[in-house]
Amino acid sequence: MEPTIYFVIPCYNEEAVLPETTRRLAEKLQAMQSAGLIGKDSRVLYVDDGSKDKTWQLISQFHQEYPWVEGVKLAHNRGHQNALLCGLMTAKDRCHAAISMDADLQDDTDALDQFVTKFREGCDVVYGVRNKRDTDTWFKRTTAEGFYKVMHLLGVDVVFNHADYRLMSQRALEALSEYREENLFLRGIVPLIGYRSDTVYYDRHERFAGESKYPLKKMISFALDGITSFSVKPLKLISNLGILISVLSIFGLLYALISYFAGVAVSGWTAIVCSIWLLGGLQMLCLGVVGGYIGKIYSEVKARPRYRVEEYLEQEKQEKGP
Ligand code: UDP
Ligand code: MG
């Protein structure tokens, strides 16, 4: 029997791209079904992440028009990672595997066949990895690649140039549901699952329409979330920095004492002021980093629900599901 595949697509204010996305996926689904790659119960599952525009109206309309479109509406905007998780958890008990992709058609739909083929060959996780980043601006490319490198240096196991275009089998999704952290960074968690995985290379296109929902501020906070959720190295760096500065200050002290006894002590105002500022700054920085981790602990301890589903538009099944 062909596997039932769910295509999970988080959408936040995506009215400009949804009609085209749906049209392209319609073609793709048709082709994949005719080729015998995926089963008749395969679905596209749109997750509306609390959009303020007509996204949900469009999803409901497509749900009525096409028997393969389903929709989940979140009560609030909870961010891409949470919306994606909600979609994956909704798909978990209904499919053999789920593929997550962006609504804006940046993830090349032609790569989908390879995802499913690898899954049918026995992979539980298939990562989509970009060939090149020439459709990104210089700034986005440099910061994004720098981010992967920093993550690597900090000892976090992330797949280079892989975003959230990936396939996960039902049992990988089951495993994912056991990770209960509030500060969610899926591309760091999925490699932890550890089942057999493979990669598919694809060309990343430009956003079909509309604007990026990831402005610089969100990107930075996402990157920091990724680092502080997976690595305690920054805390260690702080301690090392503290040790280094203490050692240096011993030399400083020696120098001051020698100058004093040699009778060449100057008024010393500059040195004092500089050290006050330097140390003050360093201490603030270190407190900030420690505070970042404490903030994380605070939100993890509260263990609030990560999203709330307001509505779910389901489709009738044709075959007996998984
Ligand atoms: N998205 C979301 N919630 C948000 C922000 C973004 O569900 O709060 C979705 C968005 O609709 C898109 C995907 O996440 O499907 C990736 O966002 P975008 O394309 O804007 O990011 P970029 O490709 O510019 O990094
Ligand atoms: Mg995009």
Coordinates of N, CA, C and O in Angstrom, one line a residue, residues 5-171:
I5 N 0.9 10.5 3.2 CA 1.9 11.5 3.5 C 1.1 12.8 3.8 O 0.2 13.2 3.1
Y6 N 1.5 13.5 4.9 CA 0.9 14.8 5.2 C 1.9 15.9 4.9 O 3.0 15.8 5.4
F7 N 1.5 16.9 4.2 CA 2.3 18.0 3.9 C 1.9 19.1 4.9 O 0.8 19.7 4.7
V8 N 2.8 19.4 5.8 CA 2.4 20.3 6.9 C 3.0 21.7 6.6 O 4.2 21.8 6.4
I9 N 2.1 22.7 6.5 CA 2.5 24.0 6.1 C 2.1 25.1 7.1 O 0.9 25.4 7.1
P10 N 3.0 25.7 7.9 CA 2.5 26.8 8.7 C 2.4 28.0 7.9 O 3.2 28.3 7.0
C11 N 1.3 28.8 8.2 CA 1.0 30.0 7.5 C 0.8 31.1 8.4 O -0.1 31.0 9.3
Y12 N 1.5 32.2 8.2 CA 1.2 33.4 9.0 C 1.0 34.6 8.0 O 2.0 35.0 7.3
N13 N -0.2 35.1 7.9 CA -0.5 36.2 6.9 C 0.0 35.8 5.5 O 0.8 36.6 5.0
E14 N -0.4 34.7 5.0 CA 0.1 34.3 3.7 C -1.0 34.3 2.6 O -1.0 33.6 1.7
E15 N -1.9 35.3 2.7 CA -3.0 35.3 1.7 C -2.4 35.5 0.3 O -3.0 35.0 -0.7
A16 N -1.3 36.2 0.2 CA -0.7 36.4 -1.1 C -0.2 35.2 -1.8 O -0.2 35.1 -3.0
V17 N 0.2 34.2 -1.1 CA 0.8 33.0 -1.7 C -0.1 31.8 -1.7 O 0.1 30.9 -2.5
L18 N -1.0 31.7 -0.8 CA -1.8 30.5 -0.6 C -2.4 29.9 -1.9 O -2.4 28.7 -2.1
P19 N -3.1 30.8 -2.7 CA -3.7 30.2 -3.9 C -2.7 29.5 -4.8 O -3.0 28.4 -5.2
E20 N -1.6 30.2 -5.0 CA -0.6 29.6 -5.8 C 0.0 28.3 -5.2 O 0.2 27.3 -5.9
T21 N 0.3 28.4 -3.9 CA 0.8 27.2 -3.2 C -0.1 26.0 -3.4 O 0.3 24.9 -3.7
T22 N -1.4 26.3 -3.2 CA -2.4 25.2 -3.3 C -2.5 24.7 -4.7 O -2.6 23.5 -4.9
R23 N -2.4 25.6 -5.7 CA -2.4 25.1 -7.1 C -1.3 24.2 -7.4 O -1.4 23.1 -8.0
R24 N -0.1 24.6 -6.9 CA 1.1 23.8 -7.2 C 1.1 22.5 -6.5 O 1.5 21.5 -7.0
L25 N 0.6 22.5 -5.3 CA 0.5 21.3 -4.5 C -0.5 20.3 -5.1 O -0.3 19.1 -5.1
A26 N -1.6 20.9 -5.7 CA -2.6 20.1 -6.3 C -1.9 19.3 -7.4 O -2.1 18.1 -7.5
E27 N -1.2 20.0 -8.3 CA -0.5 19.3 -9.4 C 0.5 18.2 -8.8 O 0.5 17.1 -9.3
K28 N 1.2 18.6 -7.8 CA 2.2 17.7 -7.3 C 1.6 16.5 -6.7 O 2.0 15.3 -6.9
L29 N 0.5 16.7 -5.9 CA -0.1 15.6 -5.2 C -0.7 14.6 -6.3 O -0.5 13.4 -6.2
Q30 N -1.3 15.2 -7.3 CA -1.9 14.4 -8.4 C -0.8 13.5 -9.0 O -0.9 12.3 -9.2
A31 N 0.3 14.2 -9.3 CA 1.4 13.5 -10.0 C 2.0 12.4 -9.1 O 2.2 11.3 -9.6
M32 N 2.2 12.7 -7.9 CA 2.8 11.7 -7.0 C 1.8 10.5 -6.8 O 2.2 9.4 -6.6
Q33 N 0.5 10.8 -6.7 CA -0.5 9.7 -6.6 C -0.5 8.9 -7.8 O -0.5 7.6 -7.7
S34 N -0.5 9.5 -9.0 CA -0.5 8.7 -10.2 C 0.7 7.9 -10.3 O 0.7 6.8 -10.9
A35 N 1.8 8.4 -9.9 CA 3.1 7.6 -10.0 C 3.2 6.5 -8.9 O 4.1 5.8 -8.8
G36 N 2.1 6.5 -8.1 CA 2.1 5.4 -7.0 C 3.1 5.7 -5.9 O 3.5 4.7 -5.2
L37 N 3.5 6.9 -5.7 CA 4.4 7.2 -4.7 C 3.7 7.4 -3.3 O 4.2 7.0 -2.3
I38 N 2.6 8.1 -3.4 CA 1.8 8.3 -2.1 C 0.4 7.9 -2.2 O -0.1 7.7 -3.3
G39 N -0.2 7.6 -1.1 CA -1.6 7.1 -1.0 C -2.6 8.1 -1.2 O -2.4 9.3 -1.2
K40 N -3.9 7.6 -1.4 CA -5.0 8.5 -1.7 C -5.4 9.3 -0.5 O -6.1 10.3 -0.6
D41 N -5.0 8.9 0.7 CA -5.4 9.7 1.9 C -4.3 10.8 2.3 O -4.4 11.4 3.3
S42 N -3.4 11.0 1.4 CA -2.4 12.0 1.6 C -3.1 13.4 1.6 O -4.0 13.6 0.9
R43 N -2.6 14.3 2.5 CA -3.3 15.6 2.7 C -2.3 16.7 2.8 O -1.1 16.5 3.2
V44 N -2.8 17.9 2.4 CA -2.0 19.1 2.7 C -2.7 19.7 4.0 O -3.9 19.9 4.0
L45 N -1.9 19.9 5.0 CA -2.4 20.4 6.3 C -1.9 21.8 6.5 O -0.7 22.0 6.8
Y46 N -2.7 22.8 6.3 CA -2.3 24.2 6.6 C -2.5 24.5 8.1 O -3.6 24.2 8.6
V47 N -1.5 25.1 8.7 CA -1.7 25.5 10.1 C -1.7 27.1 10.1 O -0.7 27.7 9.7
D48 N -2.9 27.6 10.4 CA -2.9 29.1 10.4 C -2.4 29.6 11.8 O -3.1 29.3 12.8
D49 N -1.3 30.2 11.8 CA -0.7 30.6 13.0 C -1.2 32.0 13.5 O -0.5 33.0 13.6
G50 N -2.5 32.0 13.7 CA -3.1 33.3 14.2 C -3.0 34.5 13.2 O -2.7 35.6 13.6
S51 N -3.2 34.2 11.9 CA -3.0 35.3 10.9 C -4.1 36.4 11.1 O -5.2 36.1 11.6
K52 N -3.7 37.6 10.7 CA -4.6 38.7 10.8 C -5.3 39.0 9.5 O -6.1 39.8 9.4
D53 N -4.8 38.4 8.4 CA -5.4 38.6 7.1 C -6.4 37.5 6.7 O -6.9 36.8 7.6
K54 N -6.6 37.3 5.4 CA -7.6 36.3 5.0 C -7.2 34.9 5.0 O -7.8 34.0 4.4
T55 N -6.0 34.6 5.5 CA -5.4 33.3 5.4 C -6.4 32.2 5.8 O -6.6 31.2 5.1
W56 N -7.1 32.3 7.0 CA -8.0 31.3 7.4 C -9.2 31.1 6.5 O -9.6 30.0 6.2
Q57 N -9.7 32.3 6.0 CA -10.9 32.2 5.0 C -10.4 31.4 3.8 O -11.2 30.5 3.3
L58 N -9.2 31.6 3.3 CA -8.7 30.9 2.2 C -8.6 29.4 2.5 O -9.0 28.6 1.6
I59 N -8.0 29.1 3.6 CA -7.9 27.7 4.0 C -9.2 27.0 4.0 O -9.4 25.9 3.5
S60 N -10.2 27.6 4.7 CA -11.5 27.0 4.7 C -12.1 26.8 3.3 O -12.8 25.8 3.0
Q61 N -11.9 27.8 2.5 CA -12.4 27.7 1.1 C -11.8 26.5 0.4 O -12.4 25.7 -0.2
F62 N -10.4 26.4 0.5 CA -9.7 25.3 -0.1 C -10.2 24.0 0.4 O -10.3 23.0 -0.3
H63 N -10.5 24.0 1.7 CA -10.9 22.8 2.4 C -12.2 22.3 1.8 O -12.4 21.1 1.7
Q64 N -13.1 23.2 1.4 CA -14.4 22.8 0.8 C -14.2 22.4 -0.6 O -14.8 21.5 -1.1
E65 N -13.3 23.1 -1.3 CA -13.1 22.9 -2.7 C -12.3 21.6 -3.0 O -12.7 20.9 -3.9
Y66 N -11.3 21.3 -2.2 CA -10.5 20.1 -2.5 C -10.6 19.1 -1.3 O -10.4 19.5 -0.2
P67 N -10.7 17.9 -1.7 CA -10.9 16.8 -0.7 C -9.6 16.5 0.0 O -9.6 15.7 1.0
W68 N -8.5 17.1 -0.4 CA -7.2 16.8 0.3 C -6.6 17.9 1.1 O -5.5 17.9 1.5
V69 N -7.4 19.0 1.3 CA -6.9 20.1 2.1 C -7.5 20.1 3.5 O -8.7 20.0 3.6
E70 N -6.6 20.1 4.5 CA -7.1 20.2 5.8 C -6.5 21.5 6.4 O -5.5 22.0 5.9
G71 N -7.1 21.9 7.5 CA -6.6 23.2 8.1 C -6.7 23.1 9.6 O -7.7 22.5 10.2
V72 N -5.8 23.7 10.3 CA -5.8 23.9 11.7 C -5.7 25.3 12.0 O -4.8 26.0 11.4
K73 N -6.5 25.9 12.9 CA -6.4 27.3 13.2 C -5.9 27.4 14.6 O -6.6 26.9 15.6
L74 N -4.8 28.1 14.8 CA -4.3 28.4 16.2 C -5.0 29.6 16.7 O -5.3 30.6 16.0
A75 N -5.2 29.6 18.0 CA -6.0 30.8 18.6 C -5.1 32.0 18.6 O -5.6 33.1 18.6
H76 N -3.8 31.9 18.7 CA -2.9 33.0 18.7 C -1.7 32.8 17.7 O -1.4 31.7 17.4
N77 N -1.0 33.9 17.5 CA 0.2 33.7 16.7 C 1.3 33.2 17.7 O 1.7 33.9 18.7
R78 N 1.8 32.0 17.5 CA 2.7 31.3 18.4 C 4.1 31.2 17.8 O 4.9 30.5 18.3
G79 N 4.2 31.7 16.6 CA 5.5 31.6 15.9 C 5.7 30.3 15.1 O 5.0 29.3 15.3
H80 N 6.5 30.4 14.1 CA 6.7 29.3 13.1 C 6.9 27.9 13.8 O 6.3 27.0 13.4
Q81 N 7.8 27.9 14.7 CA 8.2 26.5 15.3 C 7.0 25.9 16.0 O 6.8 24.7 15.9
N82 N 6.3 26.7 16.8 CA 5.1 26.1 17.5 C 4.0 25.7 16.5 O 3.3 24.7 16.6
A83 N 3.8 26.6 15.5 CA 2.8 26.3 14.5 C 3.1 24.9 13.8 O 2.3 24.1 13.6
L84 N 4.4 24.8 13.4 CA 4.9 23.6 12.8 C 4.7 22.4 13.7 O 4.2 21.4 13.2
L85 N 5.0 22.5 14.9 CA 4.9 21.4 15.8 C 3.4 21.0 15.9 O 3.1 19.8 15.9
C86 N 2.5 22.0 16.0 CA 1.1 21.7 16.1 C 0.7 20.9 14.9 O 0.0 19.9 15.0
G87 N 1.1 21.3 13.7 CA 0.8 20.6 12.5 C 1.3 19.2 12.5 O 0.6 18.2 12.2
L88 N 2.5 19.0 12.9 CA 3.2 17.7 13.0 C 2.4 16.8 14.0 O 2.2 15.6 13.7
M89 N 2.0 17.4 15.1 CA 1.3 16.5 16.1 C -0.1 16.2 15.6 O -0.6 15.1 16.0
T90 N -0.7 17.1 14.9 CA -2.0 16.8 14.3 C -1.9 15.6 13.3 O -2.7 14.8 13.2
A91 N -0.8 15.7 12.5 CA -0.6 14.7 11.5 C -0.2 13.3 12.0 O -0.5 12.3 11.4
K92 N 0.5 13.4 13.2 CA 1.1 12.2 13.7 C 0.3 10.9 13.6 O 0.8 9.9 13.2
D93 N -0.9 10.9 14.1 CA -1.7 9.7 14.1 C -2.5 9.4 12.9 O -3.3 8.5 12.8
R94 N -2.3 10.3 11.9 CA -3.1 10.1 10.7 C -2.3 9.7 9.4 O -2.8 9.5 8.4
C95 N -0.9 9.7 9.6 CA -0.1 9.5 8.4 C 1.0 8.5 8.7 O 1.3 8.1 9.8
H96 N 1.6 8.1 7.6 CA 2.9 7.3 7.7 C 4.1 8.2 7.9 O 5.1 7.8 8.4
A97 N 4.0 9.4 7.2 CA 5.1 10.3 7.4 C 4.6 11.7 7.1 O 3.6 11.9 6.3
A98 N 5.2 12.7 7.7 CA 4.8 14.1 7.4 C 6.0 14.9 6.9 O 7.1 14.7 7.3
I99 N 5.7 15.7 5.9 CA 6.8 16.6 5.3 C 6.4 18.0 5.7 O 5.3 18.5 5.4
S100 N 7.3 18.7 6.3 CA 7.1 20.1 6.7 C 7.7 21.0 5.6 O 8.8 20.8 5.2
M101 N 7.0 22.0 5.2 CA 7.5 23.0 4.3 C 6.9 24.4 4.5 O 5.9 24.5 5.2
D102 N 7.5 25.4 3.9 CA 7.0 26.8 4.1 C 5.9 27.1 3.1 O 5.8 26.4 2.0
A103 N 5.1 28.0 3.4 CA 4.0 28.4 2.6 C 4.4 29.1 1.3 O 3.6 29.2 0.3
D104 N 5.6 29.7 1.4 CA 5.9 30.7 0.3 C 6.6 30.1 -0.9 O 7.1 30.9 -1.7
L105 N 6.5 28.8 -1.0 CA 7.1 28.1 -2.2 C 8.6 28.3 -2.3 O 9.1 28.1 -3.4
Q106 N 9.3 28.6 -1.2 CA 10.7 28.7 -1.3 C 11.4 27.3 -1.3 O 12.4 27.1 -1.9
D107 N 10.7 26.4 -0.7 CA 11.2 25.0 -0.7 C 10.7 24.4 -2.0 O 9.5 24.3 -2.3
D108 N 11.6 23.9 -2.8 CA 11.3 23.4 -4.1 C 10.5 22.1 -4.0 O 10.8 21.1 -3.5
T109 N 9.3 22.2 -4.6 CA 8.3 21.1 -4.6 C 8.8 19.9 -5.4 O 8.4 18.8 -5.2
D110 N 9.7 20.2 -6.3 CA 10.2 19.1 -7.1 C 11.0 18.1 -6.3 O 11.2 16.9 -6.7
A111 N 11.5 18.5 -5.1 CA 12.3 17.6 -4.3 C 11.4 16.6 -3.5 O 11.9 15.6 -3.0
L112 N 10.1 16.8 -3.6 CA 9.2 16.0 -2.7 C 9.3 14.5 -3.1 O 9.3 13.7 -2.2
D113 N 9.4 14.2 -4.4 CA 9.5 12.8 -4.8 C 10.7 12.1 -4.1 O 10.5 11.0 -3.6
Q114 N 11.8 12.8 -4.0 CA 13.0 12.2 -3.4 C 12.8 12.0 -1.9 O 13.2 11.0 -1.4
F115 N 12.1 12.9 -1.3 CA 11.8 12.7 0.2 C 11.0 11.4 0.4 O 11.4 10.6 1.2
V116 N 10.0 11.2 -0.4 CA 9.1 10.1 -0.3 C 9.9 8.8 -0.6 O 9.8 7.8 0.0
T117 N 10.7 8.9 -1.7 CA 11.5 7.7 -2.1 C 12.4 7.3 -1.0 O 12.5 6.1 -0.6
K118 N 13.1 8.3 -0.4 CA 14.0 7.9 0.7 C 13.3 7.3 1.9 O 13.7 6.4 2.6
F119 N 12.1 7.9 2.1 CA 11.2 7.3 3.2 C 10.9 5.9 2.9 O 11.0 5.0 3.8
R120 N 10.5 5.6 1.7 CA 10.1 4.3 1.3 C 11.3 3.3 1.4 O 11.1 2.1 1.5
E121 N 12.5 3.9 1.2 CA 13.7 3.0 1.3 C 14.1 2.7 2.8 O 15.0 2.0 3.1
G122 N 13.3 3.4 3.7 CA 13.5 3.0 5.1 C 14.1 4.1 6.0 O 14.4 3.9 7.2
C123 N 14.2 5.4 5.5 CA 14.7 6.5 6.4 C 13.5 7.0 7.2 O 12.4 7.1 6.7
D124 N 13.8 7.3 8.4 CA 12.8 7.9 9.3 C 12.8 9.4 9.3 O 11.8 10.1 9.5
V125 N 13.9 10.0 9.0 CA 14.0 11.4 8.9 C 14.8 11.8 7.6 O 15.8 11.2 7.3
V126 N 14.2 12.7 6.8 CA 14.9 13.1 5.6 C 15.0 14.6 5.6 O 14.0 15.3 5.8
Y127 N 16.3 15.1 5.6 CA 16.5 16.6 5.7 C 16.6 17.2 4.3 O 17.4 16.7 3.5
G128 N 15.9 18.3 4.1 CA 16.1 19.0 2.9 C 17.3 20.0 3.1 O 17.2 20.8 4.0
V129 N 18.3 19.9 2.3 CA 19.5 20.8 2.4 C 19.6 21.7 1.2 O 19.5 21.1 0.1
R130 N 19.8 23.0 1.4 CA 19.9 23.8 0.2 C 21.2 23.7 -0.5 O 22.3 23.6 0.1
N131 N 21.1 23.7 -1.8 CA 22.3 23.6 -2.7 C 23.1 24.9 -2.5 O 24.3 24.8 -2.2
K132 N 22.5 26.0 -2.7 CA 23.2 27.3 -2.6 C 22.2 28.3 -2.1 O 21.0 28.1 -2.1
R133 N 22.8 29.4 -1.7 CA 21.9 30.4 -1.1 C 21.9 31.7 -2.0 O 21.8 32.8 -1.4
D134 N 22.0 31.5 -3.3 CA 22.1 32.7 -4.1 C 20.7 33.5 -4.2 O 20.7 34.6 -4.7
T135 N 19.6 32.9 -3.7 CA 18.4 33.6 -3.8 C 18.2 34.5 -2.5 O 17.3 35.3 -2.4
D136 N 19.1 34.3 -1.5 CA 19.0 35.1 -0.3 C 19.8 36.4 -0.5 O 20.7 36.4 -1.3
T137 N 19.5 37.4 0.3 CA 20.3 38.6 0.2 C 21.7 38.2 0.9 O 21.8 37.3 1.6
W138 N 22.7 39.1 0.6 CA 24.0 38.8 1.1 C 24.0 38.7 2.6 O 24.6 37.9 3.3
F139 N 23.2 39.6 3.2 CA 23.1 39.7 4.6 C 22.5 38.5 5.2 O 23.1 37.9 6.2
K140 N 21.4 38.0 4.7 CA 20.7 36.8 5.2 C 21.7 35.6 5.1 O 21.8 34.8 6.0
R141 N 22.3 35.5 3.9 CA 23.2 34.4 3.7 C 24.4 34.3 4.7 O 24.6 33.3 5.3
T142 N 25.0 35.5 4.9 CA 26.2 35.5 5.8 C 25.7 35.2 7.2 O 26.4 34.4 7.9
T143 N 24.6 35.9 7.6 CA 24.2 35.7 9.0 C 23.8 34.2 9.2 O 24.1 33.6 10.2
A144 N 23.0 33.7 8.3 CA 22.5 32.3 8.4 C 23.7 31.3 8.5 O 23.8 30.4 9.3
E145 N 24.6 31.5 7.5 CA 25.8 30.5 7.5 C 26.6 30.7 8.7 O 27.1 29.7 9.3
G146 N 26.8 31.9 9.2 CA 27.6 32.2 10.4 C 26.9 31.5 11.6 O 27.6 30.9 12.4
F147 N 25.6 31.5 11.6 CA 24.8 30.9 12.7 C 25.1 29.4 12.7 O 25.4 28.8 13.8
Y148 N 25.0 28.7 11.6 CA 25.3 27.3 11.6 C 26.7 27.0 12.1 O 26.9 26.0 12.8
K149 N 27.6 27.9 11.7 CA 29.0 27.6 12.1 C 29.1 27.8 13.6 O 29.8 27.0 14.3
V150 N 28.5 28.9 14.2 CA 28.6 29.1 15.6 C 27.9 27.9 16.4 O 28.5 27.4 17.3
M151 N 26.8 27.5 15.9 CA 26.1 26.3 16.5 C 27.1 25.1 16.6 O 27.1 24.4 17.6
H152 N 27.8 24.9 15.4 CA 28.7 23.8 15.4 C 29.8 23.9 16.4 O 30.1 23.0 17.1
L153 N 30.4 25.2 16.5 CA 31.4 25.4 17.4 C 31.0 25.2 18.8 O 31.7 24.7 19.7
L154 N 29.7 25.5 19.1 CA 29.2 25.3 20.4 C 28.8 23.9 20.7 O 28.3 23.6 21.8
G155 N 29.0 23.1 19.8 CA 28.8 21.6 20.0 C 27.3 21.2 19.8 O 26.9 20.1 20.2
V156 N 26.5 22.0 19.1 CA 25.2 21.6 18.8 C 25.1 20.9 17.4 O 25.7 21.4 16.5
D157 N 24.5 19.8 17.4 CA 24.4 19.0 16.2 C 23.3 19.4 15.3 O 22.1 19.0 15.4
V158 N 23.6 20.4 14.4 CA 22.6 20.8 13.4 C 23.1 20.5 12.0 O 24.3 20.4 11.8
V159 N 22.1 20.2 11.1 CA 22.5 19.9 9.7 C 22.7 21.2 9.0 O 21.8 22.1 9.0
F160 N 23.9 21.4 8.4 CA 24.3 22.6 7.8 C 23.3 23.0 6.7 O 23.0 22.1 5.8
N161 N 22.9 24.2 6.6 CA 22.0 24.7 5.6 C 20.7 24.0 5.5 O 20.1 23.9 4.4
H162 N 20.2 23.4 6.6 CA 18.9 22.7 6.5 C 18.0 23.6 7.4 O 18.3 23.9 8.5
A163 N 16.8 23.9 6.8 CA 15.9 24.7 7.6 C 14.8 23.8 8.1 O 15.1 22.8 8.8
D164 N 13.6 24.0 7.8 CA 12.5 23.1 8.3 C 11.8 22.4 7.2 O 10.7 22.0 7.3
Y165 N 12.5 22.2 6.1 CA 12.0 21.4 5.0 C 12.5 19.9 5.3 O 13.6 19.6 5.0
R166 N 11.6 19.1 5.8 CA 12.0 17.8 6.2 C 10.9 16.8 6.3 O 9.7 17.2 6.4
L167 N 11.2 15.5 6.1 CA 10.2 14.5 6.3 C 10.5 13.8 7.6 O 11.7 13.5 7.9
M168 N 9.4 13.4 8.3 CA 9.6 12.6 9.5 C 8.6 11.5 9.5 O 7.4 11.7 9.2
S169 N 9.0 10.3 9.8 CA 8.1 9.2 9.8 C 7.2 9.2 11.0 O 7.5 10.0 11.9
Q170 N 6.2 8.4 11.0 CA 5.3 8.4 12.2 C 6.1 8.1 13.5 O 5.8 8.8 14.5
R171 N 7.0 7.2 13.4 CA 7.7 6.9 14.7 C 8.7 8.0 15.1 O 8.9 8.3 16.3

